[in-house]
Amino acid sequence: MTAIKLVITKHEEPRLKPRFPPFRFTVGNLFHPRASPWSSLAKHKAFTAIALVYVLSVLVIFPFSEYAVNDDWDFITHVQNFSRLDFTKNSLIDSSFVLQGLVGVAWTKLFGLSYPALKVLTVLATVCFLFSVDQVLKLHGKTDFIRFSTLALALFNPFIYPFSFTFMTEPYFLLCLALSYYYLTSYKYKPAPGKLLLAVTFAAASILIRQLGLLLAPAVLLSIGYLDYKRRACYTKHLVISLALIITTAAISFLWPQYNSNNELAMQGLVTQLANPIQLLASIGQLPYVLPYFAFSVLPLAVMVFLLCRPALKILIAAGTAFLFTAFYSVNIFKLGNVLYPEGLLLKNNYLDRLSLFDSIVFKALLCLFVVASMISLAIFFAGKKRLELTNVLPEILLLMALTIPIILYGRFFDRYFVNGLFFFVIITATLLPNKLPIGIKIAGTTSLVFYCLYIFVLAYDFHTYTAIQWAKARTLKQERNLDNELFLSDTYSKYISVYFKPNGPQVDRAMPIGLTYTCYIQRDYTNTGQTIIQQVLSRIETSKTVNVYLANPAIYDAKLTAGFRPPTHDTTKIVNKTPYFSVQDWILGNKAFVVTYCTLR
């Protein structure tokens, strides 16, 4: 009998090529089809590491209490008004703010209207900003080391990190900027009409946050035009739509109702400035004092650039540093003022000179040496780049120029106005830096990066810690003594207390009250609990007559004191209470820091 062998084969349906690729909603391919999916944090090592560092640092500072640091008191005032369906802006606000205000209203509907709630929203916006920047660096093909260093510098920028847990406009504008820049970069490597529209959409959205969007949006459109010119093709219809979108958002910003306003944009002030040759020359004369901010913003990268230089160039950099040192040291390095000073943050008004780790000849001299050497190293670095390399970052250069040059020409500016230009300067420097670096240079770069980030963190920690205590003391004292505007702790608090509780309307025409006699002051004070070796060394140098002849400790440039503001030790009998707080730079020197309340006796 013949055996019958049955062979069963598995029938497979023919695999048809799908007409449309399946859509996968994962974070990794949200922006770019080639980006790694969010299946593993290991595939996003740089972003994950910096995000964890950021969140942990915020938890250490823990800024989630009721206090403002700059103009955020007015922005929160507007969220309060918007939530009451009063959408007319008061006369005090210069920023467009509309989009941020509406997002803030939506957020407060879920979590309530408070400083802490809105600060959490800003932290989330900052994390999204960092993720967008990381995706851009991936498109540029940068290594994990370069990406991590760049993200750290983008985060711990002195004009980004301290405001990344407030309700200031900078973090929200930067998020729109980073998203627009991501899609612009994606369009550069793989053009598509959708990317063009998204790049312009986020740039146009930034107009509804800050007037600087009126510089960003045209610059993005110009960059797209340049990329289209290079590839000899363009999406004409989408460019027209993009232009219409920019005009629409600009019109919304310009026509949004505002009390006591002639709806004059800062761009109009720029035109007026350009028409006055004397003022224009004075503005251009400030350019050298802008350079230290750019050099400082990429200091760890500049260290690596310096180490890559040939010995002859290093000698040239050293000679140039010695030549320019005095010019910048004499004006306390960062002359423009408002946010960043070697001694701390936001110290232009009511800072009382004292010996501290950062307010010392040794620290300022070292910082100035590094900043000036960074300036010269970077100038040589960029000058040595080939035309093809510079052409590759031409869109970034256009964006940098658009967000920097008009501000300088405008004349009336603070240091924090350059934050967007500083961001692109970090990106340009990181992009041009080679991926393959010797291990010794990586170690030096990492070491300098750690010190840089720690310095900014310590400044932010110190500022937010004592500011939170001051505002808490002010609330208590206001109730105990029935004080209104007679309590002084900072200009920001005085503006807040004079406006926040008033109904919105044309009567709100001035933030800072005038003609007041203050009854109580809340400020910082310090006592020495025992000299440390570091303090002894710094003190000896600080008091040396020889050193002071050539290298005296420079004061904050154009610093101001409020009438009646003085060291609490001058009025020890008037001290109501002293609250100690931990300050890193004072602890190292053996000092103890306090927030002191002193009042006129009744």
Coordinates of C-alpha atoms in Angstrom, one line a residue:
M1 CA 0.0 0.0 0.0
T2 CA 1.4 3.3 -1.1
A3 CA 1.7 5.9 1.6
I4 CA 0.3 9.3 0.7
K5 CA 2.4 12.2 2.1
L6 CA 0.4 15.3 2.7
V7 CA 2.4 18.6 2.6
I8 CA 0.5 21.4 4.2
T9 CA 1.9 24.8 3.2
K10 CA 0.9 28.1 4.9
H11 CA -0.9 30.3 2.5
E12 CA 0.3 33.9 2.7
E13 CA -1.7 36.8 1.3
P14 CA 0.3 38.9 -1.1
R15 CA 1.7 42.0 0.7
L16 CA 0.3 45.0 -1.0
K17 CA 2.2 48.3 -0.8
P18 CA -0.1 50.7 1.0
R19 CA -1.2 53.8 -0.9
F20 CA -0.6 56.0 2.1
P21 CA 1.9 55.3 4.9
P22 CA 0.3 54.5 8.2
F23 CA 0.3 57.4 10.7
R24 CA 2.1 56.6 14.0
F25 CA 1.4 59.1 16.7
T26 CA 4.6 58.8 18.6
V27 CA 6.7 61.6 20.0
G28 CA 9.7 60.5 18.0
N29 CA 8.1 60.9 14.6
L30 CA 5.9 63.8 15.6
F31 CA 8.2 66.2 13.8
H32 CA 10.2 64.1 11.4
P33 CA 9.7 60.7 9.8
R34 CA 13.3 59.7 10.3
A35 CA 13.4 60.6 14.0
S36 CA 13.6 57.8 16.5
P37 CA 10.2 56.8 18.1
W38 CA 9.6 57.3 21.8
S39 CA 9.9 53.6 22.4
S40 CA 13.0 54.0 24.6
L41 CA 14.4 56.9 26.6
A42 CA 17.9 55.7 25.5
K43 CA 17.1 56.9 22.0
H44 CA 16.7 60.4 23.4
K45 CA 19.6 60.4 25.8
A46 CA 20.6 64.0 25.5
F47 CA 17.1 65.4 25.9
T48 CA 16.2 62.9 28.7
A49 CA 19.3 63.8 30.7
I50 CA 18.9 67.6 30.3
A51 CA 15.2 67.4 31.1
L52 CA 15.9 65.4 34.3
V53 CA 18.5 67.9 35.3
Y54 CA 16.1 70.7 34.6
V55 CA 13.2 69.2 36.6
L56 CA 15.4 68.3 39.5
S57 CA 16.9 71.8 39.6
V58 CA 13.4 73.3 39.6
L59 CA 12.4 71.1 42.5
V60 CA 15.5 72.2 44.4
I61 CA 14.7 75.9 43.9
F62 CA 10.9 75.2 44.2
P63 CA 9.7 78.6 42.9
F64 CA 6.0 77.6 43.3
S65 CA 4.8 80.4 45.5
E66 CA 3.1 83.8 45.1
Y67 CA 5.8 86.1 43.9
A68 CA 6.9 87.9 40.7
V69 CA 10.4 88.6 39.4
N70 CA 10.0 91.2 36.7
D71 CA 7.0 92.1 34.5
D72 CA 5.3 88.8 35.1
W73 CA 3.0 90.4 37.7
D74 CA 1.5 92.4 34.9
F75 CA 1.1 89.3 32.6
I76 CA -0.7 87.5 35.4
T77 CA -2.9 90.6 35.9
H78 CA -3.9 90.3 32.3
V79 CA -4.7 86.6 32.7
Q80 CA -6.9 87.6 35.6
N81 CA -8.6 90.2 33.4
F82 CA -9.0 87.9 30.4
S83 CA -10.6 85.2 32.6
R84 CA -13.2 87.8 33.5
L85 CA -13.8 88.4 29.8
D86 CA -12.1 91.8 30.0
F87 CA -9.8 91.5 27.0
T88 CA -8.6 95.1 26.8
K89 CA -4.9 95.4 27.7
N90 CA -3.8 98.0 30.2
S91 CA -1.5 100.8 29.1
L92 CA 1.5 99.3 30.9
I93 CA 2.2 96.3 28.8
D94 CA 4.5 96.5 25.8
S95 CA 4.4 92.8 24.8
S96 CA 1.8 91.5 22.4
F97 CA 1.0 88.8 25.0
V98 CA -2.4 87.9 23.5
L99 CA -1.6 84.3 22.7
Q100 CA 0.2 83.6 26.0
G101 CA -2.7 85.3 27.9
L102 CA -5.3 83.1 26.2
V103 CA -3.3 79.9 26.8
G104 CA -3.0 81.1 30.4
V105 CA -6.7 81.5 30.7
A106 CA -7.3 78.0 29.4
W107 CA -4.8 76.6 31.8
T108 CA -6.3 78.4 34.8
K109 CA -9.7 77.1 34.0
L110 CA -8.3 73.6 34.7
F111 CA -5.9 74.4 37.6
G112 CA -7.1 77.7 39.0
L113 CA -5.6 81.2 38.7
S114 CA -2.4 81.5 40.8
Y115 CA 1.3 82.1 40.4
P116 CA 2.2 78.5 41.0
A117 CA -0.2 77.1 38.4
L118 CA 1.1 79.4 35.7
K119 CA 4.7 78.7 36.7
V120 CA 4.0 75.0 36.2
L121 CA 2.7 75.8 32.7
T122 CA 5.9 77.6 31.9
V123 CA 8.0 74.7 33.1
L124 CA 6.1 72.4 30.6
A125 CA 6.6 75.0 27.8
T126 CA 10.4 74.9 28.6
V127 CA 10.5 71.1 28.4
C128 CA 8.8 71.3 25.0
F129 CA 11.3 73.9 23.9
L130 CA 14.2 71.7 24.9
F131 CA 12.7 68.7 23.0
S132 CA 12.2 70.8 19.9
V133 CA 15.9 72.0 20.1
D134 CA 17.0 68.4 20.4
Q135 CA 15.1 67.4 17.3
V136 CA 16.8 70.2 15.4
L137 CA 20.2 69.0 16.5
K138 CA 19.3 65.5 15.4
L139 CA 18.5 66.8 11.9
H140 CA 21.9 68.5 11.8
G141 CA 23.5 65.1 12.6
K142 CA 25.1 66.2 15.9
T143 CA 26.5 63.6 18.3
D144 CA 25.0 63.0 21.8
F145 CA 27.9 64.9 23.4
I146 CA 27.3 68.1 21.2
R147 CA 23.6 67.8 21.6
F148 CA 23.8 67.5 25.4
S149 CA 26.2 70.5 25.6
T150 CA 24.0 72.6 23.3
L151 CA 20.8 71.7 25.2
A152 CA 22.6 72.6 28.5
L153 CA 23.7 76.0 27.2
A154 CA 20.2 76.6 25.7
L155 CA 18.6 75.9 29.1
F156 CA 21.1 77.5 31.5
N157 CA 21.3 80.7 29.5
P158 CA 21.0 83.5 32.2
F159 CA 18.1 84.9 30.3
I160 CA 16.2 81.6 29.9
Y161 CA 16.7 79.5 33.0
P162 CA 15.8 82.0 35.7
F163 CA 12.6 82.9 33.8
S164 CA 11.7 79.3 32.9
F165 CA 9.6 78.9 36.0
T166 CA 8.0 82.3 36.0
F167 CA 5.2 83.7 33.7
M168 CA 7.5 85.9 31.7
T169 CA 7.0 86.0 27.9
E170 CA 10.5 84.8 27.0
P171 CA 9.9 81.0 27.5
Y172 CA 6.7 81.1 25.4
F173 CA 8.2 83.1 22.6
L174 CA 11.2 80.7 22.6
L175 CA 8.9 77.7 22.3
C176 CA 7.3 79.2 19.2
L177 CA 10.7 80.2 17.9
A178 CA 12.1 76.7 18.4
L179 CA 9.1 75.0 16.7
S180 CA 9.3 77.4 13.8
Y181 CA 13.1 76.7 13.5
Y182 CA 12.6 73.0 13.7
Y183 CA 10.2 73.0 10.7
L184 CA 12.4 75.4 8.8
T185 CA 15.4 73.0 9.3
S186 CA 13.2 70.0 8.3
Y187 CA 12.2 71.9 5.2
K188 CA 15.8 72.6 4.4
Y189 CA 16.7 68.9 4.4
K190 CA 13.4 67.6 2.9
P191 CA 11.2 70.3 1.4
A192 CA 7.4 69.9 1.8
P193 CA 4.6 72.5 1.7
G194 CA 3.3 71.4 5.1
K195 CA 6.7 72.1 6.8
L196 CA 6.8 75.5 5.1
L197 CA 3.3 76.4 6.5
L198 CA 4.2 75.1 10.0
A199 CA 7.4 77.0 10.1
V200 CA 5.6 80.2 9.3
T201 CA 2.6 79.4 11.5
F202 CA 4.7 79.2 14.6
A203 CA 6.7 82.3 13.7
A204 CA 3.5 84.2 13.1
A205 CA 2.1 82.9 16.4
S206 CA 5.2 84.5 18.1
I207 CA 3.9 87.9 17.0
L208 CA 1.0 87.4 19.4
I209 CA 3.4 86.9 22.3
R210 CA 6.1 89.5 21.8
Q211 CA 6.7 92.3 19.2
L212 CA 10.0 90.6 18.3
G213 CA 7.8 88.2 16.3
L214 CA 7.6 91.0 13.8
L215 CA 11.3 90.4 13.2
L216 CA 11.2 86.6 13.5
A217 CA 8.4 85.9 11.0
P218 CA 9.8 87.8 8.0
A219 CA 13.3 86.3 8.7
V220 CA 11.8 82.8 8.6
L221 CA 10.0 83.7 5.3
L222 CA 13.3 85.1 3.9
S223 CA 15.1 81.9 4.9
I224 CA 12.6 79.8 3.1
G225 CA 13.0 82.0 0.1
Y226 CA 16.8 81.4 0.2
L227 CA 16.3 77.7 0.5
D228 CA 13.9 77.7 -2.4
Y229 CA 16.4 79.8 -4.5
K230 CA 19.1 77.2 -3.8
R231 CA 16.9 74.3 -5.0
R232 CA 15.4 76.3 -7.9
A233 CA 11.8 75.6 -6.9
C234 CA 9.2 77.0 -4.6
Y235 CA 5.7 76.5 -3.3
T236 CA 4.2 79.8 -4.5
K237 CA 0.7 79.2 -3.2
H238 CA 1.9 78.3 0.2
L239 CA 4.3 81.3 0.3
V240 CA 1.3 83.6 -0.4
I241 CA -0.7 81.9 2.4
S242 CA 2.3 82.3 4.7
L243 CA 2.6 86.0 4.0
A244 CA -1.2 86.4 4.6
L245 CA -0.8 84.6 7.9
I246 CA 2.0 86.9 9.1
I247 CA 0.0 90.0 8.1
T248 CA -3.1 88.7 9.9
T249 CA -1.3 88.0 13.2
A250 CA 0.5 91.3 13.0
A251 CA -2.9 93.1 12.4
I252 CA -4.4 91.2 15.4
S253 CA -1.5 92.3 17.6
F254 CA -1.7 95.9 16.4
L255 CA -5.5 96.2 16.6
W256 CA -6.0 94.4 19.9
P257 CA -7.7 96.9 22.3
Q258 CA -5.5 98.6 24.8
Y259 CA -6.2 101.5 27.2
N260 CA -4.4 104.8 26.7
S261 CA -2.6 103.5 23.7
N262 CA -1.9 104.9 20.3
N263 CA -1.1 101.3 19.1
E264 CA 2.5 102.3 18.2
L265 CA 4.7 99.3 17.5
A266 CA 8.3 99.2 18.5
M267 CA 9.1 98.9 14.8
Q268 CA 7.8 102.5 14.4
G269 CA 10.2 103.6 17.1
L270 CA 13.0 101.9 15.2
V271 CA 12.2 103.9 12.1
T272 CA 12.3 107.1 14.2
Q273 CA 15.7 106.0 15.6
L274 CA 17.1 105.4 12.2
A275 CA 16.1 108.9 11.1
N276 CA 18.2 110.4 13.8
P277 CA 22.0 110.1 13.0
I278 CA 23.2 111.1 16.4
Q279 CA 21.0 108.6 18.3
L280 CA 21.9 106.0 15.7
L281 CA 25.6 106.4 16.3
A282 CA 25.1 106.3 20.0
S283 CA 23.2 103.0 19.6
I284 CA 26.0 101.5 17.4
G285 CA 28.5 102.6 20.0
Q286 CA 26.9 100.1 22.4
L287 CA 27.8 97.2 20.1
P288 CA 31.1 96.3 21.8
Y289 CA 29.2 95.9 25.1
V290 CA 26.8 93.4 23.5
L291 CA 29.6 91.0 22.6
P292 CA 30.4 89.7 26.1
Y293 CA 26.9 88.3 26.4
F294 CA 27.3 86.3 23.2
A295 CA 30.8 85.1 24.3
F296 CA 29.5 84.1 27.7
S297 CA 26.4 82.2 26.3
V298 CA 28.7 79.7 24.6
L299 CA 31.6 79.8 27.0
P300 CA 32.1 76.0 27.3
L301 CA 32.0 75.6 23.5
A302 CA 34.5 78.4 23.3
V303 CA 36.8 76.5 25.6
M304 CA 36.8 73.6 23.2
V305 CA 37.3 76.0 20.3
F306 CA 40.4 77.5 22.0
L307 CA 41.9 74.0 22.7
L308 CA 41.4 73.1 19.0
C309 CA 43.5 76.1 18.0
R310 CA 47.2 75.9 16.9
P311 CA 49.8 77.1 19.5
A312 CA 50.4 80.3 17.5
L313 CA 46.7 81.2 17.6
K314 CA 46.6 80.5 21.3
I315 CA 49.4 83.0 21.8
L316 CA 47.4 85.5 19.7
I317 CA 44.3 84.9 21.7
A318 CA 46.2 85.4 25.0
A319 CA 47.7 88.7 23.7
G320 CA 44.3 90.0 22.5
T321 CA 42.8 89.0 25.9
A322 CA 45.4 91.0 27.8
F323 CA 44.8 94.0 25.5
L324 CA 41.0 94.1 25.8
F325 CA 40.7 92.9 29.4
T326 CA 40.6 96.4 31.1
A327 CA 38.0 97.7 28.7
F328 CA 35.4 95.1 29.8
Y329 CA 36.6 94.7 33.4
S330 CA 36.2 98.4 34.2
V331 CA 32.5 98.3 33.3
N332 CA 31.9 95.1 35.3
I333 CA 31.9 92.9 32.2
F334 CA 28.2 93.0 31.6
K335 CA 27.5 96.7 31.1
L336 CA 24.0 96.7 29.5
G337 CA 22.2 95.6 32.7
N338 CA 18.8 94.5 33.8
V339 CA 19.2 90.8 34.4
L340 CA 22.8 89.5 34.3
Y341 CA 25.6 90.8 36.6
P342 CA 28.6 88.9 37.8
E343 CA 27.3 89.4 41.4
G344 CA 23.8 88.1 40.7
L345 CA 20.5 88.5 38.9
L346 CA 18.4 91.7 38.6
L347 CA 20.6 93.7 40.9
K348 CA 20.8 97.1 39.1
N349 CA 18.6 98.8 41.7
N350 CA 19.3 98.6 45.4
Y351 CA 22.3 96.4 45.5
L352 CA 24.6 97.0 48.4
D353 CA 28.3 96.1 47.7
R354 CA 29.8 93.4 49.9
L355 CA 32.4 90.8 49.7
S356 CA 31.0 87.5 48.4
L357 CA 32.2 84.7 46.2
F358 CA 30.9 86.4 43.0
D359 CA 31.4 90.0 44.2
S360 CA 35.2 89.7 44.4
I361 CA 38.2 90.8 42.4
V362 CA 39.3 87.2 41.9
F363 CA 36.0 85.9 40.5
K364 CA 35.4 89.0 38.3
A365 CA 38.9 89.0 36.9
L366 CA 38.7 85.2 36.0
L367 CA 35.3 85.6 34.5
C368 CA 36.4 88.6 32.4
L369 CA 39.5 86.7 31.2
F370 CA 37.3 83.7 30.1
V371 CA 34.7 86.0 28.4
V372 CA 37.3 88.1 26.5
A373 CA 39.3 85.0 25.5
S374 CA 36.0 83.4 24.4
M375 CA 35.2 86.5 22.2
I376 CA 38.6 86.3 20.4
S377 CA 38.6 82.5 20.1
L378 CA 35.2 82.5 18.5
A379 CA 36.1 85.4 16.1
I380 CA 39.1 83.3 14.9
F381 CA 36.9 80.1 14.7
F382 CA 34.3 81.7 12.5
A383 CA 36.9 83.5 10.3
G384 CA 38.6 80.2 9.7
K385 CA 35.4 78.4 8.4
K386 CA 35.1 77.7 4.7
R387 CA 32.4 79.4 2.7
L388 CA 30.5 76.2 2.3
E389 CA 30.3 75.6 6.0
L390 CA 29.0 79.1 6.6
T391 CA 26.5 78.8 3.8
N392 CA 25.1 75.7 5.4
V393 CA 24.1 77.8 8.5
L394 CA 23.0 80.9 6.5
P395 CA 19.3 80.5 7.7
E396 CA 20.5 80.6 11.3
I397 CA 22.8 83.6 10.6
L398 CA 19.8 85.4 9.0
L399 CA 17.6 84.7 12.0
L400 CA 20.4 85.7 14.4
M401 CA 20.9 89.0 12.5
A402 CA 17.1 89.7 12.3
L403 CA 16.7 89.2 16.1
T404 CA 19.8 91.2 17.1
I405 CA 20.7 94.1 14.7
P406 CA 17.3 95.9 14.9
I407 CA 17.5 95.8 18.7
I408 CA 20.9 97.4 18.7
L409 CA 19.7 100.1 16.3
Y410 CA 16.6 100.7 18.3
G411 CA 18.9 101.9 21.1
R412 CA 16.6 101.5 24.1
F413 CA 17.3 97.9 25.1
F414 CA 18.1 95.6 28.0
D415 CA 20.4 92.6 28.0
R416 CA 17.5 90.1 28.0
Y417 CA 16.2 91.5 24.7
F418 CA 19.1 89.5 23.0
V419 CA 18.0 86.1 24.3
N420 CA 16.7 84.9 21.0
G421 CA 19.9 86.0 19.2
L422 CA 21.9 84.3 21.8
F423 CA 20.0 81.1 21.2
F424 CA 20.8 81.1 17.5
F425 CA 24.4 81.9 18.3
V426 CA 24.6 78.7 20.5
I427 CA 23.1 76.7 17.6
I428 CA 25.5 78.1 15.0
T429 CA 28.5 77.5 17.2
A430 CA 27.4 73.9 18.0
T431 CA 26.6 73.2 14.4
L432 CA 30.0 74.3 13.1
L433 CA 31.9 72.5 15.9
P434 CA 33.2 69.1 14.6
N435 CA 31.5 66.0 15.9
K436 CA 34.7 64.2 16.5
L437 CA 36.6 65.7 19.3
P438 CA 39.7 64.4 21.2
I439 CA 38.8 63.0 24.7
G440 CA 40.9 65.7 26.4
I441 CA 38.9 68.5 24.8
K442 CA 35.6 66.7 25.7
I443 CA 36.7 66.5 29.3
A444 CA 37.7 70.2 29.4
G445 CA 34.4 71.2 27.7
T446 CA 32.4 69.1 30.1
T447 CA 34.2 70.6 33.1
S448 CA 33.6 74.1 31.9
L449 CA 30.0 73.3 31.2
V450 CA 29.4 72.0 34.7
F451 CA 30.9 75.2 36.2
Y452 CA 28.9 77.3 33.8
C453 CA 25.6 75.6 34.7
L454 CA 26.3 75.6 38.4
Y455 CA 27.0 79.3 38.3
I456 CA 23.7 80.1 36.6
F457 CA 21.9 77.7 38.9
V458 CA 23.4 79.3 42.0
L459 CA 22.5 82.8 40.8
A460 CA 18.9 81.7 40.1
Y461 CA 18.6 79.7 43.4
D462 CA 19.8 82.7 45.4
F463 CA 17.5 85.2 43.6
H464 CA 14.3 83.1 43.7
T465 CA 14.9 82.0 47.3
Y466 CA 15.2 85.5 48.9
T467 CA 12.6 86.9 46.5
A468 CA 10.0 84.3 47.7
I469 CA 10.8 85.0 51.3
Q470 CA 10.5 88.8 50.8
W471 CA 7.1 88.5 49.2
A472 CA 5.9 86.1 52.0
K473 CA 7.1 88.6 54.6
A474 CA 5.4 91.4 52.8
R475 CA 2.1 89.7 52.8
T476 CA 2.4 89.1 56.6
L477 CA 3.6 92.6 57.3
K478 CA 0.9 94.1 55.1
Q479 CA -1.8 92.5 57.3
E480 CA -0.2 93.1 60.6
R481 CA 0.5 96.8 60.1
N482 CA -2.3 97.6 57.6
L483 CA 0.3 98.8 55.0
D484 CA -0.5 99.6 51.4
N485 CA 2.2 101.3 49.3
E486 CA 4.4 102.2 52.3
L487 CA 6.2 98.9 52.2
F488 CA 9.3 98.6 50.0
L489 CA 11.2 95.5 48.9
S490 CA 11.7 95.9 45.2
D491 CA 10.5 98.0 42.3
T492 CA 8.6 94.9 41.0
Y493 CA 6.7 94.6 44.2
S494 CA 5.8 98.3 44.3
K495 CA 4.4 98.1 40.7
Y496 CA 2.5 95.0 41.6
I497 CA 0.9 96.4 44.7
S498 CA -0.1 99.6 43.0
V499 CA -1.8 98.0 40.0
Y500 CA -2.8 94.4 40.6
F501 CA -5.7 95.2 42.9
K502 CA -7.1 98.0 40.8
P503 CA -9.9 97.4 38.3
N504 CA -8.7 97.4 34.7
G505 CA -9.3 100.7 33.0
P506 CA -7.8 103.9 31.7
Q507 CA -6.9 104.9 35.3
V508 CA -4.1 102.4 35.3
D509 CA -1.6 104.6 33.6
R510 CA 1.5 104.3 35.7
A511 CA 3.1 101.2 37.4
M512 CA 5.7 102.7 39.7
P513 CA 4.1 104.9 42.3
I514 CA 5.7 108.3 43.0
G515 CA 6.0 110.5 46.0
L516 CA 5.7 107.7 48.6
T517 CA 7.3 107.7 52.0
Y518 CA 8.1 104.1 52.9
T519 CA 7.4 102.9 56.5
C520 CA 9.0 99.5 56.2
Y521 CA 11.7 97.8 54.1
I522 CA 12.4 94.2 53.5
Q523 CA 15.8 93.4 52.1
R524 CA 18.8 91.1 52.4
D525 CA 21.6 91.3 55.0
Y526 CA 24.6 89.2 55.9
T527 CA 26.6 88.3 59.0
N528 CA 30.0 86.6 59.2
T529 CA 29.9 83.4 61.3
G530 CA 33.6 82.7 61.1
Q531 CA 36.2 83.3 58.4
T532 CA 36.9 80.4 56.0
I533 CA 40.2 80.1 54.2
I534 CA 38.5 81.3 50.9
Q535 CA 37.2 84.4 52.6
Q536 CA 40.6 85.2 54.1
V537 CA 42.2 85.0 50.7
L538 CA 39.6 87.0 49.0
S539 CA 39.5 89.6 51.7
R540 CA 43.2 90.1 51.7
I541 CA 43.2 90.6 47.9
E542 CA 40.2 92.9 48.1
T543 CA 41.8 95.2 50.7
S544 CA 45.3 95.2 49.1
K545 CA 46.2 98.7 48.1
T546 CA 48.5 97.5 45.4
V547 CA 45.8 95.3 43.8
N548 CA 43.3 98.1 44.0
V549 CA 45.5 100.5 42.1
Y550 CA 45.4 98.2 39.0
L551 CA 42.5 96.0 39.5
A552 CA 39.8 97.5 41.8
N553 CA 36.5 95.6 42.2
P554 CA 34.2 97.3 39.7
A555 CA 30.7 98.3 40.8
I556 CA 27.5 97.5 38.9
Y557 CA 27.4 100.0 36.1
D558 CA 25.0 102.9 36.5
A559 CA 23.5 101.3 39.7
K560 CA 20.7 103.1 41.6
L561 CA 19.5 103.1 45.1
T562 CA 15.9 103.9 46.2
A563 CA 15.6 106.8 48.6
G564 CA 15.9 105.5 52.2
F565 CA 17.3 102.1 51.1
R566 CA 20.3 101.4 53.3
P567 CA 22.0 98.5 55.2
P568 CA 19.8 97.2 58.0
T569 CA 22.8 97.4 60.3
H570 CA 22.4 101.2 60.2
D571 CA 19.1 100.9 62.0
T572 CA 19.4 97.8 64.2
T573 CA 16.7 99.2 66.6
K574 CA 14.2 99.2 63.8
I575 CA 14.6 95.6 62.8
V576 CA 11.3 93.7 63.2
N577 CA 12.6 90.2 62.3
K578 CA 15.4 88.4 60.5
T579 CA 14.7 85.2 58.5
P580 CA 17.8 83.2 57.5
Y581 CA 18.1 81.5 54.1
F582 CA 20.7 79.3 52.5
S583 CA 23.0 81.1 50.0
V584 CA 25.7 79.0 48.4
Q585 CA 28.1 81.8 47.7
D586 CA 27.7 83.1 51.3
W587 CA 28.0 79.6 52.8
I588 CA 31.3 79.1 51.0
L589 CA 32.7 82.3 52.6
G590 CA 31.3 81.5 56.0
N591 CA 28.6 84.2 55.9
K592 CA 25.0 83.8 56.9
A593 CA 22.3 85.3 54.7
F594 CA 19.1 86.8 56.0
V595 CA 15.9 88.5 54.8
V596 CA 15.5 91.5 57.2
T597 CA 12.4 93.5 57.9
Y598 CA 12.9 96.9 59.5
C599 CA 10.3 99.6 60.1
T600 CA 10.0 103.1 61.4
L601 CA 8.9 102.8 65.1
R602 CA 5.3 103.7 65.8

